[in-house]
Every structure is written in structure tokens, then in C-alpha cells.
Coordinates of C-alpha atoms and ligand atoms in Angstrom, one line a residue:
M1 CA 0.1 0.0 0.3
T2 CA 1.2 3.5 -0.2
F3 CA 0.1 7.2 0.5
Q4 CA -1.2 7.7 -2.9
D5 CA -4.2 4.9 -2.3
F6 CA -5.9 7.1 0.2
N7 CA -6.3 9.8 -2.5
F8 CA -4.6 12.3 -0.2
D9 CA -4.7 16.0 -1.6
E10 CA -1.2 16.8 -3.3
K11 CA 0.0 19.0 -0.4
L12 CA -0.4 16.4 2.0
L13 CA 1.5 14.3 -0.2
E14 CA 4.5 17.0 -0.6
G15 CA 4.4 17.3 3.4
L16 CA 4.7 13.4 3.6
A17 CA 7.5 13.4 1.1
S18 CA 9.2 16.1 2.9
M19 CA 9.0 14.3 6.0
G20 CA 10.6 11.2 4.5
Y21 CA 7.5 8.9 5.0
T22 CA 7.4 6.5 1.8
K23 CA 4.8 3.9 3.1
P24 CA 2.1 3.8 5.5
T25 CA 2.5 1.7 8.9
A26 CA 0.2 -0.7 10.0
I27 CA -1.9 1.5 12.2
Q28 CA -2.0 3.9 9.2
E29 CA -3.4 1.6 6.7
Q30 CA -6.2 0.6 9.2
A31 CA -7.1 3.7 10.7
I32 CA -6.9 6.5 7.8
P33 CA -9.6 4.8 5.8
L34 CA -11.7 4.9 8.7
I35 CA -11.1 8.4 9.8
L36 CA -11.7 9.2 6.2
Q37 CA -15.1 7.8 6.2
N38 CA -15.9 9.9 9.4
K39 CA -16.2 6.8 11.6
D40 CA -15.6 6.8 15.4
L41 CA -12.8 4.9 16.3
I42 CA -11.1 3.3 19.3
A43 CA -7.1 2.4 18.3
C44 CA -5.1 0.4 20.2
A45 CA -1.4 1.5 19.1
Q46 CA 1.4 2.3 21.4
T47 CA 4.0 5.1 20.6
G48 CA 6.3 4.3 17.7
T49 CA 3.8 2.7 15.3
G50 CA 2.7 6.3 13.5
K51 CA -0.3 6.7 15.4
T52 CA 0.1 10.3 15.1
A53 CA 0.2 10.3 11.5
A54 CA -2.6 7.6 11.4
F55 CA -5.0 10.3 13.0
L56 CA -3.3 13.6 11.4
L57 CA -3.3 12.4 7.7
P58 CA -7.1 12.0 6.9
I59 CA -7.9 14.9 9.7
L60 CA -5.6 17.4 7.4
H61 CA -6.7 15.9 4.1
K62 CA -10.5 16.8 5.4
I63 CA -9.7 20.0 6.5
I64 CA -8.2 21.0 3.3
N65 CA -11.7 20.3 1.5
T66 CA -13.4 21.9 4.0
P67 CA -14.7 25.6 2.9
D68 CA -12.5 28.5 4.9
K69 CA -15.4 29.6 6.8
Q70 CA -16.1 26.3 8.3
R71 CA -12.7 25.6 9.3
H72 CA -12.4 27.6 12.3
L73 CA -11.8 25.2 15.7
N74 CA -12.4 22.2 13.0
T75 CA -10.3 19.7 15.2
L76 CA -9.6 19.2 19.3
I77 CA -7.1 17.2 20.0
I78 CA -6.5 16.2 23.8
S79 CA -3.1 15.3 24.9
P80 CA -2.1 14.1 28.7
T81 CA 1.3 15.9 28.7
R82 CA 2.6 19.1 27.3
E83 CA 5.5 16.9 25.8
L84 CA 3.2 15.1 24.0
A85 CA 0.7 17.9 22.8
T86 CA 4.3 19.4 21.5
Q87 CA 5.1 16.3 19.6
I88 CA 1.6 16.5 17.8
D89 CA 2.2 19.8 16.9
Q90 CA 5.5 19.2 15.2
Q91 CA 4.2 16.5 13.3
V92 CA 1.2 18.7 12.3
E93 CA 3.8 21.4 11.3
G94 CA 5.6 18.9 9.1
L95 CA 2.9 16.8 7.6
G96 CA 0.6 19.9 7.0
Y97 CA 3.5 22.2 5.9
F98 CA 2.4 22.8 2.4
T99 CA -1.4 22.8 3.3
G100 CA -1.5 26.2 5.1
I101 CA -3.2 24.6 8.2
S102 CA -2.6 26.3 11.5
S103 CA -2.8 24.9 15.1
I104 CA -2.3 25.7 18.6
S105 CA -0.9 24.1 21.2
I106 CA -2.3 24.6 24.7
Y107 CA -1.2 23.7 27.9
G108 CA -1.4 25.1 31.7
G109 CA 0.7 27.2 33.7
G110 CA 2.4 30.4 32.5
D111 CA 1.5 34.3 33.3
G112 CA -1.2 36.3 32.4
A113 CA 0.4 37.3 29.5
A114 CA 0.6 33.6 28.0
W115 CA -3.2 33.3 29.2
N116 CA -4.3 36.3 27.3
Q117 CA -2.1 35.2 24.1
Q118 CA -3.7 31.7 24.1
R119 CA -7.3 33.2 24.3
K120 CA -6.8 35.4 21.9
A121 CA -5.1 32.5 19.4
L122 CA -8.4 30.5 20.2
E123 CA -10.7 33.8 19.3
D124 CA -8.7 34.1 16.0
G125 CA -9.5 30.8 15.2
A126 CA -6.8 28.1 14.2
E127 CA -7.8 25.0 12.6
I128 CA -6.4 22.1 15.1
I129 CA -6.3 22.7 18.5
I130 CA -3.9 20.5 20.6
A131 CA -4.7 20.9 24.5
T132 CA -3.9 19.4 28.1
P133 CA -7.3 19.0 30.0
G134 CA -6.8 21.2 32.5
R135 CA -6.1 24.5 30.7
L136 CA -8.6 23.5 28.0
I137 CA -11.4 23.5 31.2
A138 CA -10.2 26.6 32.1
L139 CA -10.4 28.4 28.8
L140 CA -14.1 26.5 28.2
Q141 CA -15.0 28.1 31.5
M142 CA -14.4 31.5 30.8
G143 CA -17.1 30.9 27.8
K144 CA -14.5 32.3 25.3
I145 CA -14.2 29.3 23.1
N146 CA -17.2 28.0 20.6
F147 CA -16.5 24.7 19.6
A148 CA -19.5 25.3 17.5
H149 CA -17.8 24.4 14.1
L150 CA -16.1 21.3 15.8
K151 CA -16.0 18.5 13.2
H152 CA -13.3 15.9 15.2
L153 CA -12.4 15.1 18.8
I154 CA -9.0 13.1 19.3
L155 CA -7.8 11.7 22.5
D156 CA -4.5 10.6 22.4
E157 CA -2.7 8.0 24.9
A158 CA -6.0 8.0 26.9
D159 CA -5.0 5.5 29.0
R160 CA -2.5 7.5 30.4
M161 CA -5.1 10.5 30.5
L162 CA -6.9 8.4 32.7
D163 CA -3.9 7.0 34.9
M164 CA -3.4 11.0 35.3
G165 CA -6.8 11.4 36.8
F166 CA -8.4 13.1 33.8
Y167 CA -11.4 11.0 33.3
D168 CA -13.7 13.5 35.0
D169 CA -12.0 16.4 33.1
I170 CA -12.6 14.7 29.7
L171 CA -16.3 14.4 30.5
K172 CA -16.4 17.8 31.3
I173 CA -14.7 19.0 27.9
I174 CA -17.1 17.0 26.0
K175 CA -20.3 19.0 27.5
Y176 CA -18.7 22.1 25.3
L177 CA -18.6 20.0 22.2
P178 CA -21.5 19.5 19.7
A179 CA -23.0 16.0 19.7
E180 CA -22.6 15.5 15.9
R181 CA -18.9 14.9 15.6
Q182 CA -16.3 12.4 14.8
T183 CA -14.8 10.7 18.0
I184 CA -11.4 9.0 17.6
L185 CA -9.7 7.6 20.6
F186 CA -6.3 6.2 20.8
S187 CA -4.8 4.2 23.4
A188 CA -1.5 2.2 24.1
T189 CA -3.8 -0.5 26.0
M190 CA -7.4 -1.2 26.6
P191 CA -8.0 -1.8 30.2
P192 CA -12.3 -1.9 30.8
K193 CA -11.9 1.7 32.0
I194 CA -10.9 3.0 28.5
R195 CA -13.9 1.0 27.0
L196 CA -16.2 2.4 29.1
L197 CA -14.8 6.2 28.3
A198 CA -15.0 5.1 24.6
N199 CA -18.6 3.9 24.9
T200 CA -19.5 6.8 26.5
I201 CA -18.4 9.8 24.1
A202 CA -18.1 7.8 20.8
K203 CA -21.1 6.4 18.6
N204 CA -20.7 2.7 17.3
P205 CA -17.2 2.9 17.3
E206 CA -15.0 1.1 14.6
Q207 CA -11.8 -1.0 16.4
V208 CA -8.4 -1.3 15.3
N209 CA -6.0 -3.1 17.1
I210 CA -2.4 -3.2 16.7
S211 CA -0.7 -5.5 19.3
I212 CA 2.6 -5.8 19.4
S213 CA 5.2 -8.1 21.4
K214 CA 8.4 -7.0 22.6
P215 CA 11.6 -8.5 21.4
S216 CA 12.8 -11.3 23.2
E217 CA 15.5 -10.2 25.7
G218 CA 17.8 -12.9 24.2
I219 CA 18.6 -10.4 21.4
L220 CA 21.6 -8.5 21.6
Q221 CA 20.4 -5.4 19.5
Q222 CA 23.1 -3.3 17.7
A223 CA 23.1 -0.7 15.1
Y224 CA 25.8 1.2 12.6
L225 CA 25.3 4.6 10.9
V226 CA 26.5 3.9 7.7
F227 CA 26.4 5.5 4.4
D228 CA 24.8 3.1 1.3
A229 CA 28.3 3.2 -0.4
Q230 CA 29.8 1.7 3.0
K231 CA 27.1 -1.1 3.7
L232 CA 28.6 -3.8 1.7
K233 CA 31.9 -3.6 3.2
L234 CA 30.5 -3.5 6.7
L235 CA 28.6 -6.5 6.1
T236 CA 31.9 -8.6 4.9
S237 CA 33.8 -7.8 7.7
I238 CA 30.6 -8.8 10.2
L239 CA 30.1 -11.9 8.2
A240 CA 34.0 -12.5 8.6
D241 CA 33.4 -13.6 12.4
E242 CA 33.2 -17.1 12.4
K243 CA 30.8 -17.3 15.2
Y244 CA 27.8 -16.2 12.9
S245 CA 27.5 -19.7 11.2
S246 CA 23.6 -19.4 10.5
V247 CA 22.7 -15.6 9.2
I248 CA 19.8 -13.9 7.7
I249 CA 19.9 -10.8 5.8
F250 CA 17.0 -8.5 5.3
A251 CA 16.9 -6.1 2.3
S252 CA 13.9 -3.9 1.6
T253 CA 13.0 -5.1 -1.9
K254 CA 13.6 -8.2 -4.0
E255 CA 15.8 -6.1 -6.2
N256 CA 18.1 -5.4 -3.0
V257 CA 18.0 -9.1 -2.5
K258 CA 19.2 -10.2 -5.9
K259 CA 21.8 -7.3 -6.0
L260 CA 23.2 -7.9 -2.4
D261 CA 23.1 -11.9 -3.6
K262 CA 25.3 -11.1 -6.2
E263 CA 27.9 -9.0 -4.4
L264 CA 28.1 -12.0 -1.6
K265 CA 29.0 -14.5 -3.9
Q266 CA 31.3 -12.5 -5.8
V267 CA 33.3 -12.1 -2.3
G268 CA 33.4 -15.8 -2.0
L269 CA 30.4 -16.0 0.8
K270 CA 27.8 -18.8 0.5
A271 CA 24.4 -17.2 0.1
K272 CA 21.2 -17.7 -1.5
A273 CA 18.5 -14.9 -1.9
F274 CA 14.7 -15.8 -1.1
H275 CA 12.2 -13.7 -3.1
S276 CA 8.9 -13.8 -4.4
D277 CA 9.9 -14.2 -8.0
L278 CA 11.0 -18.0 -7.0
E279 CA 8.9 -20.9 -7.8
Q280 CA 7.7 -22.4 -4.5
K281 CA 10.0 -25.4 -4.7
E282 CA 13.0 -23.3 -5.1
R283 CA 11.7 -21.6 -2.1
E284 CA 11.4 -24.9 -0.1
E285 CA 14.5 -26.1 -1.2
I286 CA 16.5 -23.0 0.2
L287 CA 14.8 -23.0 3.4
R288 CA 15.6 -26.8 3.9
E289 CA 19.0 -26.1 3.0
F290 CA 19.5 -23.0 5.3
K291 CA 17.5 -25.1 8.3
S292 CA 20.0 -27.8 7.7
K293 CA 22.6 -25.7 8.0
S294 CA 24.1 -26.5 5.0
L295 CA 23.8 -22.8 3.8
P296 CA 24.9 -20.5 6.2
I297 CA 23.5 -17.1 4.9
L298 CA 20.0 -16.2 3.8
I299 CA 19.0 -13.0 1.9
G300 CA 15.4 -12.2 1.7
T301 CA 12.5 -9.2 2.1
D302 CA 10.2 -9.0 4.5
I303 CA 8.5 -12.4 3.3
L304 CA 11.1 -14.2 5.3
S305 CA 10.4 -12.1 8.6
R306 CA 6.9 -13.7 9.6
G307 CA 6.6 -17.0 10.2
I308 CA 9.8 -18.7 9.5
D309 CA 11.1 -20.4 12.3
V310 CA 14.2 -22.0 12.1
E311 CA 16.4 -22.8 15.0
G312 CA 20.0 -21.6 15.7
I313 CA 20.1 -18.4 13.4
N314 CA 22.7 -16.3 15.4
L315 CA 22.7 -13.1 13.5
V316 CA 19.8 -11.1 11.7
V317 CA 21.1 -8.0 9.6
N318 CA 18.9 -5.7 8.6
F319 CA 20.4 -4.2 5.5
N320 CA 18.1 -1.6 5.5
T321 CA 16.2 0.0 8.5
P322 CA 13.1 -1.6 8.3
H323 CA 10.3 0.7 7.3
D324 CA 7.7 -0.4 9.8
P325 CA 9.0 -0.4 13.3
E326 CA 6.5 -3.6 13.6
D327 CA 8.7 -5.3 10.9
Y328 CA 11.6 -4.8 12.6
I329 CA 10.3 -6.7 15.9
H330 CA 9.3 -9.3 13.3
R331 CA 12.8 -10.0 11.4
I332 CA 15.0 -9.6 14.4
G333 CA 12.4 -12.2 16.4
R334 CA 14.1 -14.7 13.6
T335 CA 17.2 -14.6 15.9
A336 CA 17.4 -16.0 19.4
R337 CA 13.9 -18.4 19.4
A338 CA 13.3 -20.6 22.0
A339 CA 15.3 -19.0 24.9
T340 CA 18.5 -18.8 22.9
T341 CA 20.5 -16.0 22.3
G342 CA 21.4 -14.1 19.2
V343 CA 22.3 -11.0 17.6
A344 CA 20.2 -8.4 15.4
I345 CA 22.3 -5.8 13.5
T346 CA 21.0 -2.5 11.9
F347 CA 22.5 -0.5 9.3
I348 CA 20.9 3.1 9.2
N349 CA 22.0 5.3 6.3
D350 CA 21.5 9.2 6.4
K351 CA 17.9 9.2 5.0
D352 CA 16.9 6.4 7.6
Q353 CA 17.2 7.8 10.6
R354 CA 13.9 8.7 11.5
K355 CA 12.6 5.3 11.0
F356 CA 15.4 4.0 13.4
A357 CA 14.0 6.7 15.9
A358 CA 10.5 5.4 15.6
I359 CA 12.2 1.5 16.2
E360 CA 13.4 2.9 19.4
A361 CA 10.2 4.7 20.4
L362 CA 8.2 1.2 19.7
I363 CA 10.7 -0.9 21.6
G364 CA 11.2 1.6 24.5
K365 CA 14.9 1.7 24.6
E366 CA 17.9 3.1 22.7
I367 CA 19.9 0.5 20.7
P368 CA 23.7 1.3 20.9
K369 CA 25.2 2.7 17.6
L370 CA 28.8 1.2 17.1
P371 CA 31.7 2.5 15.7
L372 CA 32.5 1.4 12.0
P373 CA 35.2 -0.8 11.9
E374 CA 38.7 0.6 10.6
G375 CA 39.2 1.3 7.3
L376 CA 35.6 2.4 6.5
G377 CA 35.7 5.7 7.3
E378 CA 33.3 8.1 8.7
G379 CA 29.6 7.2 8.9
P380 CA 26.9 9.6 8.8
A381 CA 26.2 11.6 12.3
Y382 CA 23.0 10.5 14.1
Q383 CA 20.3 13.3 13.7
P384 CA 16.7 11.3 13.5
N385 CA 14.9 14.6 13.7
R386 CA 16.4 16.1 10.5
R387 CA 13.9 17.0 7.7
V388 CA 14.5 15.0 4.8
G389 CA 12.9 14.8 1.2
P390 CA 13.2 17.0 -2.0
D391 CA 11.3 20.1 -1.0
S392 CA 12.2 20.4 2.7
F393 CA 14.4 23.3 2.6
K394 CA 12.6 25.1 -0.4
K395 CA 9.2 26.3 0.6
K396 CA 7.8 28.2 2.9
P397 CA 4.5 27.5 4.4
F398 CA 1.4 29.4 3.0
K399 CA 0.3 30.8 6.2
K400 CA 2.6 31.4 9.4
K401 CA 1.5 29.3 12.1
K402 CA 0.3 30.6 15.4
K403 CA 2.0 28.8 18.4
V404 CA 0.9 29.4 22.0
A405 CA 3.1 28.2 24.8
S406 CA 3.0 28.6 28.5
K407 CA 4.5 26.6 31.6
Q408 CA 3.7 22.8 32.4
E409 CA 0.7 21.9 33.5
Ligands
AMP1 P1 4.3 7.9 17.0 O1 4.0 6.3 17.0 O2 3.3 8.6 16.2 O3 5.0 8.5 17.8 O4 5.3 7.9 15.5 C1 6.4 7.3 15.6 C2 7.5 7.9 14.9 O5 7.4 7.4 13.5 C3 7.9 9.4 14.5 O6 9.0 9.9 14.4 C4 6.9 9.9 13.1 O7 7.4 10.7 12.3 C5 7.3 8.4 12.5 N1 6.5 8.0 11.3 C6 5.0 7.8 11.4 N2 4.6 7.3 10.3 C7 5.8 7.0 9.5 C8 5.6 6.7 8.4 N3 4.7 6.3 7.6 N4 7.0 6.5 7.6 C9 8.0 6.4 8.3 N5 7.9 7.2 9.6 C10 6.7 7.4 10.1

């Protein structure tokens, strides 16, 4: 699936390109069509799955197609913390860069000036409001905000919001919103109290669930920051270590798999490529050789990452950073099966750093970036928050964003 399949507005596709997103993640594939169809939704997805873009993209698309006069305070996103509100706002800024859509983030604390600034920004009317519950209630109680045109309510990290004691506050906020609206709830977990909340505030919600199992403790995870031109040399130097007797190498496309297969054979390594162009019989034969350990190196795309259960694989190499954080978990799960240990090494080039940061967010820990072996030269610096893409430095947003920030709630 590609982002084109959602028929997104051209301006949004430009924003996606400048953010370096090429393919929707699992939660995006599932949630975006439902949100575009105006369905209420309960989505179970953790940080790192691409959940923020899963709700922002369809909302931005819908706002682009809303007449100017009805855009005022179109979408309210409630976030448990200032940090999350800021992150969401940054993604609106990135994805909506070419759309001219403005957002305001509103969180508590601050002095009288900040308070007035927030009130004014709300009265001027940004399209998307990202707010923490406490400050939003205070502003609502002053009677200054009119949510008459509100079309979308999104609760992000709803379970955290309830853990922080915001249940009643959320219900209070809902009283100020039109009954005719689309309600979307995202939560990392689905305890009964979240279901209760969802059933109270949403109408016949659809459900999507991206459940992730964490990588096994037995996997030693490592990464290298490496330019594409250095990757082959790095790989052969890793494979020179005799302890790696059974290895799977993942490449992102079958063309890359075939190319790498040739290159490894040229340097005298015993490897075979596994991809969808092979006959079923050929695939079975390759897997048999790999299982019996007569074939030490198997190169494949993600079709290898799910399902194949071979014992004794002691190294998984991600020759390309997996696009989808979940694919990472599936890929590295090929090693260290059944309580054994294994090593998983990921190559991160200059363009894939954001993807790698998403993987780290999903698994909830930082993966050590090892120095390149001697003789390979310097790899790229790690800057996962850098914007990439063809247009990122050329164009200016059509409209200046309003931004209101004050101290933490
Ligand atoms: P989230 O789960 O919303 O916290 O997103 C985690 C990270 O994944 C963020 O850094 C996003 O910028 C990134 N991300 C979201 N969607 C995609 C995508 N389709 N392709 C690549 N990166 C993405």
C-alpha cells in the first residue's frame, strides 16, 4: 500500500515526502480509511507505530476539503502532557507544511500574558487545537471558546490520561462540544475503563488493534550509522566473524535482495536469495538447506520475517532499516528463538534515521550505535529529527502558524 492509495490531497503528499515517509505503517493502513469515512474509532496502538500521523493525515485531508469559513476550530486533540502536545504539534507542522493549516498547542501554567495569548489565538481561530485537559477546561469555563464548528475530537494516549486522573475532566470538556462530531480515541492499552470511556463518548466506534510483542530479551540489538556506499564492506567484515554460522540478511526490496546476493557471491560467501520471483519448490529447497545449516546465509525481503521458524539463527542483519517498526520486531525475532541468544544488527543510512528513532520509540529503549570498523571511514552523524526529502528546504508554509506555549500543567 502507498499513501497515494488514500487519494490524499497533493499538498499533503508533498508534506509526506518532505517528512521522508514513503509507505503507511500498519496502524495508518487500518485507521486512515475509517477516519476518512467519518467513522468513530477506538485504536489500540503504542508510540512508535506511527499513530500520530494515522489520525493527523486524514484530519488534515478533510480540513483541506472544508470551506474556509467552516474551518475555525475544526479539530480538538486532547493530550495528557505538554510534551506529547508539542510532539503532535510538530507533526502537524511537518505533515501540514504545504497545506496552510494552522494549529495551536495549549497547555497549563504560565503567566497572565500567556493566558491572554492563548485566549486570543483561540478567538482568531486556528484549525487544530492541541490541548492538555486542565488548561482547556479553564478556557472553556471562561466562555470564550465556541466549538460550534468542531468536527473532530481526538483523545491521544487515553490510558495515560485516565492514569493521570483526567476522566472527569474529559467528560466536562465533552459537554462543551457539539454532539454531531467524529470521535477518535487512541490508547496504548485497552483496560475496561478505556472501553467504558470510549462507549460513553463515541458512537458505534470501529476498532483497530495493533498489538506488538516486544523483542525477546535474548537478542543483543546493535546498529551502525553507515552510508549506502559503505554497507557492503561493513557487512562482509561482520560476516568474517566465524561465530555467525547461520545468518539472515533482510533487504527492503527483491531487487536489493538479488543485488546483494550477487555481491556476496562475488566475495566468496555462500549465500542464497529468497524472494517472491522464485518458484514455490525453489523456495522450499532453499529453506531446507538453511534449516539443515548447509546454507549459512539467507538474504530476503520481509516475506522472510513473518512465520519462518528456524532454530539456531545467530545473526540477523537489517541491510536497510525496516520501514515499519513492527517489521523490525518480526525480523529480529528470527534469531534468539526458544530462549537461545542471538545478535540483531541494523544498518542506518543518513535517510533512515527517523525510521530508526521510531523503532527505538516502539521498543522503548535506545539501541547502541557501534563505531564503524577501521578502514571504512566515517559514517553519517545521528540526527533522527532532521527533515529529509526533496522540497524540505525550498518552500515556505503558506500561512504562519500560531503557536502558544506556556509552562507545564
Ligand atoms: P508515533 O507512533 O506517532 O509516535 O510515531 C513514531 C515515529 O514514526 C515518528 O517519528 C514519526 O515521524 C514516524 N512515522 C510515522 N509514520 C511514518 C511512516 N509512514 N513512515 C516513516 N516514519 C513514520
